[in-house]
Amino acid sequence: MSRYVSYRDFDWVLLGFVLIICGLGVMEIHSATVHTKFAGAHVKQIYWILAGVGMMFVVSLISYQALLDQIHWFYIAGVGSLMAVLLFGQRYLGAKRWVKMPGGNHFQPSEWVKIILILAVAKYFADMRQRELSWADFLKAGAIVGFPMLMVLAQPDLGTALTYVPIAIMGVFLGGLQWRQGLTVALLAAIGIGAVFFTPRVHVLKSYQKQRLTSFIDPELDPQGSGYQVEQSKIAVGSGGLWGGKGSQTHGAFLPVPQTDFIFAAFSEEHGFVGALGVLLLYFVVLMRLTQNAQTAPDRAGTFVVMGVVAVLSFHILVNVGMVVGFMPVTGIPLPLMSYGGSSVLFMFLALGMVMNVRMRRFVN
């Protein structure tokens, strides 16, 4: 039976859990910055969340099939915005990642390009007629994601560039990846990564990125330099104990800018193992709701769109939490919905808007 798009089909449960995570993030941003020069950052974060929620409702009303039909124009716009960053972007801490917006705010185009890539990959595989992936399909999907990824690497922004990878992996996996292809690509990727890390004449990574990887392999090598942030993060997480403490690492300024990429360390220090586990359970529920929405998608394209969002969100959580506890190298990937930052918050709600878009059309013919 078909019926019109209605907010009765909106996933209000998913939105509820998302807003709880956002609320915990705002609370921790306030706690971590209240006596610093970043005091008041939590108010900005609330504004971005409200803007994101509004944007999510707007995006959910525009049919995703219509967006997929125009994806080539969005892709061109996305590549153009990355080119604009390289030509006119604001340089900060040695990198060009933002463009200045009216009102003095800065926008990071590489964040919204994630949505474009999710749609582009969904469109490509939804239009495939065969169920098994050919090598040509593999290369085309890699090119769709790889070209913007190289532009983001040139900014340089290794962390954001890496978040594009799971979109491609999820696409080829659902698109009919054969185990021989997966094994071949994994082998080639391992050789490529080895060449980047261990060949002296190859300079794909900046010196500070190599130092981060070196510190990840041997944290004791430079505890006051490249390994300082991770060491302080691990101390903060450990000092939280079971129920949390006063947050001496966070409030004593031992943990640098805890409101951004290391907000999970600050939260764990103040709310302990129980609080950290609670946050992870909230993310687990969100991922399960998203996966459920993928299963009820009305078509193949809808499934790819929702699972693309699942891939990016999972990657963010896995890498950020792993980085905070020293299991992953520091790559500058924020914790979704909790870390301070407008571009990241807006991307997440834009992605959730696409999920709602698919869900609200599951009974529409």
Coordinates of N, CA, C and O in Angstrom, one line a residue, residues 23-169:
G23 N 23.6 16.5 23.8 CA 23.5 17.2 25.1 C 24.7 16.8 26.0 O 25.2 17.7 26.7
L24 N 25.1 15.6 26.0 CA 26.3 15.2 26.8 C 27.6 16.0 26.2 O 28.4 16.4 27.0
G25 N 27.6 16.1 24.9 CA 28.7 16.9 24.3 C 28.7 18.3 24.8 O 29.8 18.9 25.1
V26 N 27.6 19.0 24.7 CA 27.5 20.4 25.1 C 27.9 20.5 26.6 O 28.6 21.4 27.0
M27 N 27.4 19.6 27.4 CA 27.7 19.6 28.9 C 29.2 19.5 29.1 O 29.8 20.2 29.9
E28 N 29.9 18.6 28.3 CA 31.3 18.4 28.5 C 32.1 19.6 27.9 O 33.1 20.0 28.5
I29 N 31.7 20.1 26.8 CA 32.3 21.3 26.3 C 32.3 22.5 27.3 O 33.3 23.2 27.5
H30 N 31.1 22.7 27.9 CA 31.0 23.7 28.9 C 32.0 23.4 30.1 O 32.7 24.3 30.5
S31 N 32.0 22.2 30.6 CA 32.9 21.9 31.7 C 34.3 22.0 31.3 O 35.1 22.5 32.2
A32 N 34.7 21.6 30.1 CA 36.2 21.7 29.8 C 36.7 23.1 29.4 O 37.9 23.3 29.5
T33 N 35.8 24.0 29.1 CA 36.2 25.3 28.7 C 35.8 26.4 29.6 O 36.2 27.6 29.3
V34 N 35.1 26.2 30.7 CA 34.5 27.2 31.5 C 35.5 28.2 32.0 O 35.3 29.4 32.2
H35 N 36.8 27.7 32.3 CA 37.8 28.6 32.9 C 38.9 28.9 31.9 O 40.0 29.2 32.3
T36 N 38.6 28.8 30.6 CA 39.6 29.0 29.6 C 39.2 30.1 28.6 O 38.1 30.6 28.7
K37 N 40.1 30.4 27.6 CA 39.7 31.4 26.6 C 38.6 30.9 25.7 O 38.1 31.7 24.9
F38 N 38.3 29.6 25.8 CA 37.2 29.1 24.9 C 35.9 29.1 25.6 O 34.9 28.5 25.1
A39 N 35.8 29.7 26.8 CA 34.5 29.8 27.5 C 33.4 30.3 26.6 O 33.6 31.3 25.9
G40 N 32.3 29.6 26.7 CA 31.1 30.0 25.8 C 31.0 29.2 24.6 O 30.1 29.4 23.8
A41 N 32.0 28.3 24.4 CA 32.0 27.5 23.2 C 30.7 26.6 23.1 O 30.2 26.3 22.1
H42 N 30.2 26.2 24.3 CA 29.1 25.4 24.4 C 27.8 26.1 23.8 O 26.9 25.4 23.3
V43 N 27.8 27.4 23.9 CA 26.6 28.1 23.4 C 26.7 28.1 21.9 O 25.6 27.8 21.2
K44 N 27.9 28.3 21.3 CA 28.0 28.1 19.8 C 27.6 26.7 19.4 O 26.9 26.5 18.3
Q45 N 28.0 25.7 20.2 CA 27.7 24.3 19.8 C 26.2 24.1 19.8 O 25.6 23.4 18.9
I46 N 25.5 24.8 20.7 CA 24.0 24.6 20.8 C 23.4 25.3 19.5 O 22.5 24.7 18.9
Y47 N 23.9 26.4 19.1 CA 23.4 27.1 17.9 C 23.6 26.1 16.7 O 22.7 26.0 15.8
W48 N 24.8 25.5 16.6 CA 25.0 24.6 15.5 C 24.1 23.4 15.5 O 23.7 22.9 14.5
I49 N 23.9 22.9 16.7 CA 22.9 21.7 16.8 C 21.5 22.1 16.3 O 20.9 21.4 15.6
L50 N 21.1 23.3 16.8 CA 19.7 23.8 16.4 C 19.7 24.0 14.8 O 18.7 23.6 14.2
A51 N 20.8 24.5 14.3 CA 20.8 24.7 12.8 C 20.9 23.4 12.1 O 20.2 23.2 11.1
G52 N 21.6 22.4 12.7 CA 21.7 21.1 12.1 C 20.3 20.4 12.1 O 19.9 19.7 11.1
V53 N 19.6 20.5 13.3 CA 18.3 19.8 13.3 C 17.3 20.4 12.3 O 16.6 19.7 11.6
G54 N 17.4 21.8 12.2 CA 16.5 22.4 11.1 C 16.9 21.9 9.7 O 16.0 21.6 8.9
M55 N 18.2 21.8 9.5 CA 18.6 21.4 8.2 C 18.2 19.9 7.9 O 17.9 19.5 6.8
M56 N 18.3 19.1 9.0 CA 17.9 17.7 8.9 C 16.4 17.6 8.4 O 16.1 16.8 7.5
F57 N 15.5 18.4 9.0 CA 14.1 18.3 8.6 C 13.9 18.8 7.2 O 13.1 18.2 6.4
V58 N 14.7 19.8 6.8 CA 14.5 20.3 5.4 C 15.0 19.2 4.4 O 14.3 18.9 3.4
V59 N 16.2 18.6 4.7 CA 16.7 17.6 3.8 C 15.8 16.4 3.7 O 15.7 15.8 2.6
S60 N 15.2 16.1 4.8 CA 14.3 14.9 4.8 C 13.1 15.0 3.9 O 12.5 14.0 3.4
L61 N 12.8 16.2 3.5 CA 11.6 16.5 2.7 C 11.9 16.4 1.2 O 11.0 16.2 0.4
I62 N 13.2 16.5 0.8 CA 13.5 16.5 -0.6 C 13.9 15.0 -1.0 O 14.7 14.4 -0.4
S63 N 13.1 14.5 -1.9 CA 13.3 13.1 -2.3 C 14.8 12.7 -2.6 O 15.4 13.4 -3.4
Y64 N 15.3 11.7 -2.0 CA 16.7 11.3 -2.2 C 16.9 10.8 -3.7 O 17.9 10.9 -4.2
Q65 N 15.8 10.3 -4.3 CA 15.9 9.9 -5.7 C 16.2 11.1 -6.6 O 17.0 11.0 -7.5
A66 N 15.5 12.2 -6.2 CA 15.7 13.4 -7.0 C 17.2 13.9 -6.8 O 17.8 14.4 -7.7
L67 N 17.7 13.8 -5.6 CA 19.1 14.2 -5.3 C 20.0 13.3 -6.1 O 21.0 13.8 -6.6
L68 N 19.7 12.0 -6.1 CA 20.6 11.1 -6.8 C 20.6 11.4 -8.3 O 21.7 11.3 -9.0
D69 N 19.5 11.8 -8.9 CA 19.4 12.2 -10.3 C 20.3 13.4 -10.6 O 20.7 13.5 -11.8
Q70 N 20.6 14.2 -9.7 CA 21.4 15.4 -9.9 C 22.8 15.3 -9.3 O 23.5 16.4 -9.1
I71 N 23.2 14.1 -8.9 CA 24.4 14.0 -8.1 C 25.6 14.5 -8.9 O 26.6 14.9 -8.3
H72 N 25.6 14.4 -10.2 CA 26.8 14.9 -11.0 C 27.0 16.4 -10.8 O 28.2 16.8 -10.7
W73 N 25.9 17.1 -10.6 CA 26.1 18.6 -10.4 C 26.7 18.8 -8.9 O 27.5 19.6 -8.7
F74 N 26.1 18.0 -8.0 CA 26.7 18.1 -6.6 C 28.1 17.7 -6.5 O 28.9 18.3 -5.8
Y75 N 28.5 16.7 -7.3 CA 29.9 16.3 -7.3 C 30.8 17.3 -7.8 O 31.9 17.6 -7.2
I76 N 30.4 18.0 -8.9 CA 31.2 19.1 -9.5 C 31.3 20.2 -8.5 O 32.4 20.8 -8.3
A77 N 30.2 20.5 -7.8 CA 30.2 21.6 -6.8 C 31.1 21.2 -5.6 O 31.9 22.1 -5.1
G78 N 31.1 20.0 -5.2 CA 32.0 19.5 -4.1 C 33.4 19.7 -4.5 O 34.3 20.2 -3.7
V79 N 33.8 19.2 -5.7 CA 35.2 19.3 -6.1 C 35.6 20.8 -6.3 O 36.7 21.2 -5.9
G80 N 34.6 21.6 -6.8 CA 34.9 23.0 -6.9 C 35.2 23.7 -5.5 O 36.0 24.5 -5.4
S81 N 34.4 23.3 -4.5 CA 34.6 23.9 -3.2 C 35.9 23.5 -2.6 O 36.6 24.2 -1.9
L82 N 36.4 22.2 -2.9 CA 37.7 21.8 -2.4 C 38.8 22.6 -3.1 O 39.8 22.9 -2.5
M83 N 38.6 22.8 -4.4 CA 39.5 23.6 -5.2 C 39.6 25.1 -4.6 O 40.7 25.7 -4.5
A84 N 38.4 25.6 -4.2 CA 38.4 26.9 -3.6 C 39.2 27.0 -2.3 O 39.8 28.0 -2.0
V85 N 39.1 25.9 -1.6 CA 39.9 25.9 -0.3 C 41.4 26.0 -0.6 O 42.1 26.7 0.1
L86 N 41.8 25.2 -1.6 CA 43.2 25.2 -1.9 C 43.7 26.6 -2.4 O 44.8 27.0 -2.2
L87 N 42.8 27.3 -3.1 CA 43.2 28.6 -3.7 C 43.0 29.7 -2.8 O 43.8 30.7 -2.7
F88 N 41.9 29.7 -2.0 CA 41.5 30.9 -1.2 C 41.3 30.6 0.2 O 40.8 31.4 1.0
G89 N 41.6 29.4 0.7 CA 41.3 29.0 2.0 C 42.1 29.7 3.1 O 43.1 30.3 2.8
Q90 N 41.6 29.7 4.3 CA 42.2 30.3 5.4 C 43.3 29.3 6.0 O 42.9 28.2 6.3
R91 N 44.5 29.7 6.1 CA 45.6 28.9 6.6 C 45.6 29.0 8.1 O 45.6 30.0 8.7
Y92 N 45.6 27.8 8.8 CA 45.6 27.8 10.3 C 46.4 26.5 10.7 O 46.1 25.4 10.2
L93 N 47.4 26.8 11.5 CA 48.3 25.7 11.9 C 48.9 25.0 10.8 O 49.0 23.7 10.8
G94 N 49.3 25.7 9.7 CA 50.0 25.1 8.6 C 49.1 24.4 7.6 O 49.6 23.7 6.6
A95 N 47.7 24.5 7.7 CA 46.8 23.8 6.8 C 45.8 24.7 6.3 O 45.3 25.6 7.0
K96 N 45.3 24.5 5.0 CA 44.2 25.2 4.5 C 43.0 24.3 4.4 O 42.9 23.4 3.5
R97 N 42.1 24.4 5.3 CA 40.9 23.5 5.4 C 39.6 24.3 5.4 O 38.6 23.6 5.3
W98 N 39.6 25.6 5.6 CA 38.4 26.3 5.8 C 38.3 27.5 4.8 O 39.3 28.0 4.4
V99 N 37.0 27.9 4.6 CA 36.8 29.1 3.9 C 36.0 30.0 4.8 O 35.1 29.5 5.5
K100 N 36.2 31.3 4.7 CA 35.6 32.3 5.6 C 34.2 32.6 5.1 O 34.0 32.8 3.9
M101 N 33.2 32.5 6.0 CA 31.8 32.8 5.6 C 31.4 34.1 6.1 O 32.0 34.7 7.0
P102 N 30.3 34.7 5.6 CA 29.8 36.0 6.1 C 29.4 35.8 7.6 O 28.9 34.8 8.0
G103 N 29.8 36.9 8.3 CA 29.6 36.8 9.8 C 30.8 36.4 10.5 O 30.8 36.3 11.8
G104 N 31.9 36.0 9.8 CA 33.2 35.7 10.5 C 33.3 34.2 10.7 O 34.4 33.8 11.2
N105 N 32.3 33.4 10.6 CA 32.5 31.9 10.8 C 33.2 31.3 9.6 O 33.3 31.8 8.5
H106 N 33.8 30.1 9.9 CA 34.5 29.4 8.9 C 33.9 28.0 8.6 O 33.3 27.4 9.5
F107 N 33.9 27.7 7.4 CA 33.3 26.4 6.9 C 34.3 25.5 6.3 O 35.2 25.9 5.6
Q108 N 34.2 24.2 6.6 CA 35.1 23.2 6.1 C 34.4 22.4 5.0 O 33.7 21.4 5.3
P109 N 34.6 22.7 3.7 CA 33.9 22.0 2.6 C 34.2 20.5 2.6 O 33.3 19.7 2.2
S110 N 35.3 20.0 3.1 CA 35.6 18.6 3.1 C 34.6 17.8 3.9 O 34.4 16.6 3.7
E111 N 33.9 18.5 4.8 CA 32.8 17.7 5.6 C 31.6 17.4 4.7 O 31.1 16.3 4.7
W112 N 31.1 18.5 4.0 CA 29.9 18.2 3.2 C 30.2 17.4 2.0 O 29.3 16.7 1.5
V113 N 31.4 17.3 1.6 CA 31.8 16.4 0.5 C 31.5 14.9 0.8 O 31.3 14.1 0.0
K114 N 31.6 14.6 2.1 CA 31.3 13.2 2.6 C 29.9 12.8 2.1 O 29.6 11.7 1.6
I115 N 28.9 13.8 2.3 CA 27.5 13.5 1.9 C 27.5 13.3 0.4 O 26.8 12.4 -0.1
I116 N 28.2 14.1 -0.4 CA 28.2 14.0 -1.8 C 28.7 12.6 -2.3 O 28.2 12.0 -3.2
L117 N 29.8 12.2 -1.6 CA 30.4 10.9 -1.9 C 29.5 9.8 -1.6 O 29.4 8.8 -2.3
I118 N 28.8 9.9 -0.5 CA 27.8 8.8 -0.1 C 26.8 8.7 -1.2 O 26.4 7.6 -1.6
L119 N 26.2 9.8 -1.6 CA 25.2 9.8 -2.7 C 25.8 9.3 -4.0 O 25.1 8.6 -4.8
A120 N 27.0 9.8 -4.4 CA 27.6 9.4 -5.6 C 27.9 7.9 -5.7 O 27.6 7.3 -6.7
V121 N 28.4 7.4 -4.6 CA 28.7 5.9 -4.6 C 27.3 5.1 -4.6 O 27.2 4.1 -5.3
A122 N 26.3 5.6 -3.9 CA 25.0 5.0 -3.9 C 24.4 5.0 -5.3 O 23.9 4.0 -5.8
K123 N 24.5 6.1 -6.0 CA 24.0 6.2 -7.4 C 24.7 5.3 -8.3 O 24.1 4.6 -9.1
Y124 N 26.0 5.2 -8.2 CA 26.8 4.3 -9.1 C 26.4 2.9 -8.9 O 26.1 2.2 -9.9
F125 N 26.4 2.4 -7.7 CA 26.1 1.0 -7.5 C 24.6 0.7 -7.7 O 24.2 -0.5 -8.0
A126 N 23.7 1.6 -7.4 CA 22.3 1.4 -7.6 C 22.0 1.2 -9.1 O 21.0 0.5 -9.5
D127 N 22.8 1.9 -10.0 CA 22.6 1.8 -11.4 C 23.2 0.5 -12.0 O 23.1 0.3 -13.2
M128 N 24.0 -0.2 -11.3 CA 24.7 -1.4 -11.8 C 23.7 -2.4 -12.1 O 22.7 -2.7 -11.4
R129 N 23.8 -3.1 -13.3 CA 22.9 -4.1 -13.7 C 23.3 -5.5 -13.2 O 22.5 -6.3 -12.8
Q130 N 24.6 -5.8 -13.1 CA 25.1 -7.1 -12.6 C 25.2 -7.0 -11.1 O 25.3 -6.0 -10.5
R131 N 25.2 -8.2 -10.5 CA 25.2 -8.3 -9.1 C 26.6 -8.5 -8.5 O 26.9 -8.4 -7.4
E132 N 27.6 -8.9 -9.5 CA 29.0 -9.1 -9.0 C 29.8 -7.9 -9.5 O 29.6 -7.4 -10.6
L133 N 30.8 -7.5 -8.7 CA 31.6 -6.4 -9.0 C 32.7 -6.7 -10.0 O 33.4 -7.7 -9.8
S134 N 32.8 -6.0 -11.1 CA 33.9 -6.2 -12.0 C 35.1 -5.3 -11.6 O 34.9 -4.3 -10.8
W135 N 36.3 -5.5 -12.2 CA 37.4 -4.7 -11.8 C 37.2 -3.2 -12.3 O 37.6 -2.3 -11.7
A136 N 36.5 -3.1 -13.4 CA 36.2 -1.8 -14.0 C 35.3 -1.0 -13.0 O 35.5 0.2 -12.7
D137 N 34.3 -1.7 -12.4 CA 33.4 -1.1 -11.4 C 34.2 -0.7 -10.2 O 34.0 0.4 -9.6
F138 N 35.1 -1.5 -9.8 CA 36.0 -1.3 -8.7 C 36.8 0.0 -8.9 O 36.9 0.9 -8.0
L139 N 37.4 0.1 -10.1 CA 38.3 1.3 -10.3 C 37.4 2.6 -10.5 O 37.8 3.6 -10.0
K140 N 36.2 2.5 -11.0 CA 35.4 3.6 -11.2 C 34.9 4.1 -9.8 O 34.9 5.3 -9.5
A141 N 34.5 3.2 -8.9 CA 34.1 3.6 -7.6 C 35.3 4.2 -6.8 O 35.2 5.2 -6.1
G142 N 36.5 3.6 -7.0 CA 37.7 4.2 -6.4 C 38.0 5.6 -6.9 O 38.4 6.5 -6.1
A143 N 37.8 5.8 -8.2 CA 38.0 7.2 -8.7 C 37.1 8.2 -8.2 O 37.4 9.3 -7.9
I144 N 35.8 7.8 -8.0 CA 34.8 8.7 -7.5 C 35.2 9.2 -6.1 O 35.1 10.4 -5.9
V145 N 35.7 8.3 -5.3 CA 36.1 8.7 -4.0 C 37.5 9.2 -3.9 O 37.8 10.2 -3.2
G146 N 38.4 8.7 -4.8 CA 39.8 9.0 -4.7 C 40.2 10.4 -5.1 O 41.0 11.0 -4.5
F147 N 39.4 10.9 -6.1 CA 39.8 12.3 -6.6 C 39.6 13.3 -5.5 O 40.6 14.1 -5.2
P148 N 38.4 13.4 -4.9 CA 38.3 14.4 -3.8 C 39.2 14.1 -2.6 O 39.7 15.0 -2.0
M149 N 39.5 12.8 -2.4 CA 40.4 12.4 -1.3 C 41.8 13.0 -1.5 O 42.4 13.5 -0.5
L150 N 42.3 12.9 -2.7 CA 43.6 13.5 -3.0 C 43.6 15.0 -2.8 O 44.6 15.6 -2.3
M151 N 42.5 15.7 -3.1 CA 42.4 17.1 -2.9 C 42.4 17.5 -1.4 O 43.0 18.5 -1.0
V152 N 41.8 16.7 -0.6 CA 41.8 16.9 0.8 C 43.2 16.6 1.4 O 43.6 17.3 2.3
L153 N 43.8 15.6 0.9 CA 45.2 15.3 1.3 C 46.1 16.4 1.1 O 47.1 16.7 1.8
A154 N 45.8 17.2 0.0 CA 46.7 18.3 -0.4 C 46.5 19.5 0.5 O 47.3 20.4 0.5
Q155 N 45.5 19.5 1.4 CA 45.2 20.7 2.2 C 46.3 21.0 3.3 O 46.5 22.2 3.5
P156 N 46.9 20.2 4.0 CA 46.7 18.7 4.1 C 45.8 18.4 5.3 O 45.9 19.0 6.3
D157 N 44.9 17.4 5.1 CA 44.0 16.9 6.1 C 43.8 15.4 6.0 O 42.9 14.9 5.5
L158 N 44.8 14.7 6.6 CA 44.8 13.3 6.5 C 43.6 12.6 7.2 O 43.0 11.7 6.6
G159 N 43.2 13.2 8.3 CA 42.1 12.6 9.1 C 40.8 12.6 8.3 O 40.1 11.6 8.1
T160 N 40.4 13.8 7.7 CA 39.2 13.9 6.9 C 39.3 13.0 5.7 O 38.3 12.4 5.3
A161 N 40.4 13.0 5.0 CA 40.6 12.2 3.8 C 40.4 10.7 4.1 O 39.8 10.0 3.3
L162 N 40.8 10.3 5.3 CA 40.6 8.9 5.6 C 39.2 8.5 5.8 O 38.8 7.4 5.6
T163 N 38.4 9.5 6.2 CA 36.9 9.3 6.4 C 36.2 9.0 5.1 O 35.1 8.5 5.2
Y164 N 36.8 9.3 4.0 CA 36.2 9.0 2.7 C 36.4 7.5 2.4 O 35.6 6.9 1.6
V165 N 37.4 6.8 2.9 CA 37.7 5.5 2.6 C 36.6 4.5 2.9 O 36.2 3.6 2.1
P166 N 36.0 4.6 4.2 CA 34.9 3.6 4.5 C 33.7 3.8 3.6 O 32.9 2.8 3.4
I167 N 33.5 5.0 3.0 CA 32.4 5.1 2.0 C 32.6 4.2 0.8 O 31.7 3.5 0.3
A168 N 33.8 4.2 0.3 CA 34.2 3.3 -0.8 C 34.1 1.9 -0.5 O 33.6 1.0 -1.2
I169 N 34.7 1.6 0.7 CA 34.7 0.2 1.2 C 33.2 -0.4 1.3 O 32.9 -1.5 0.8

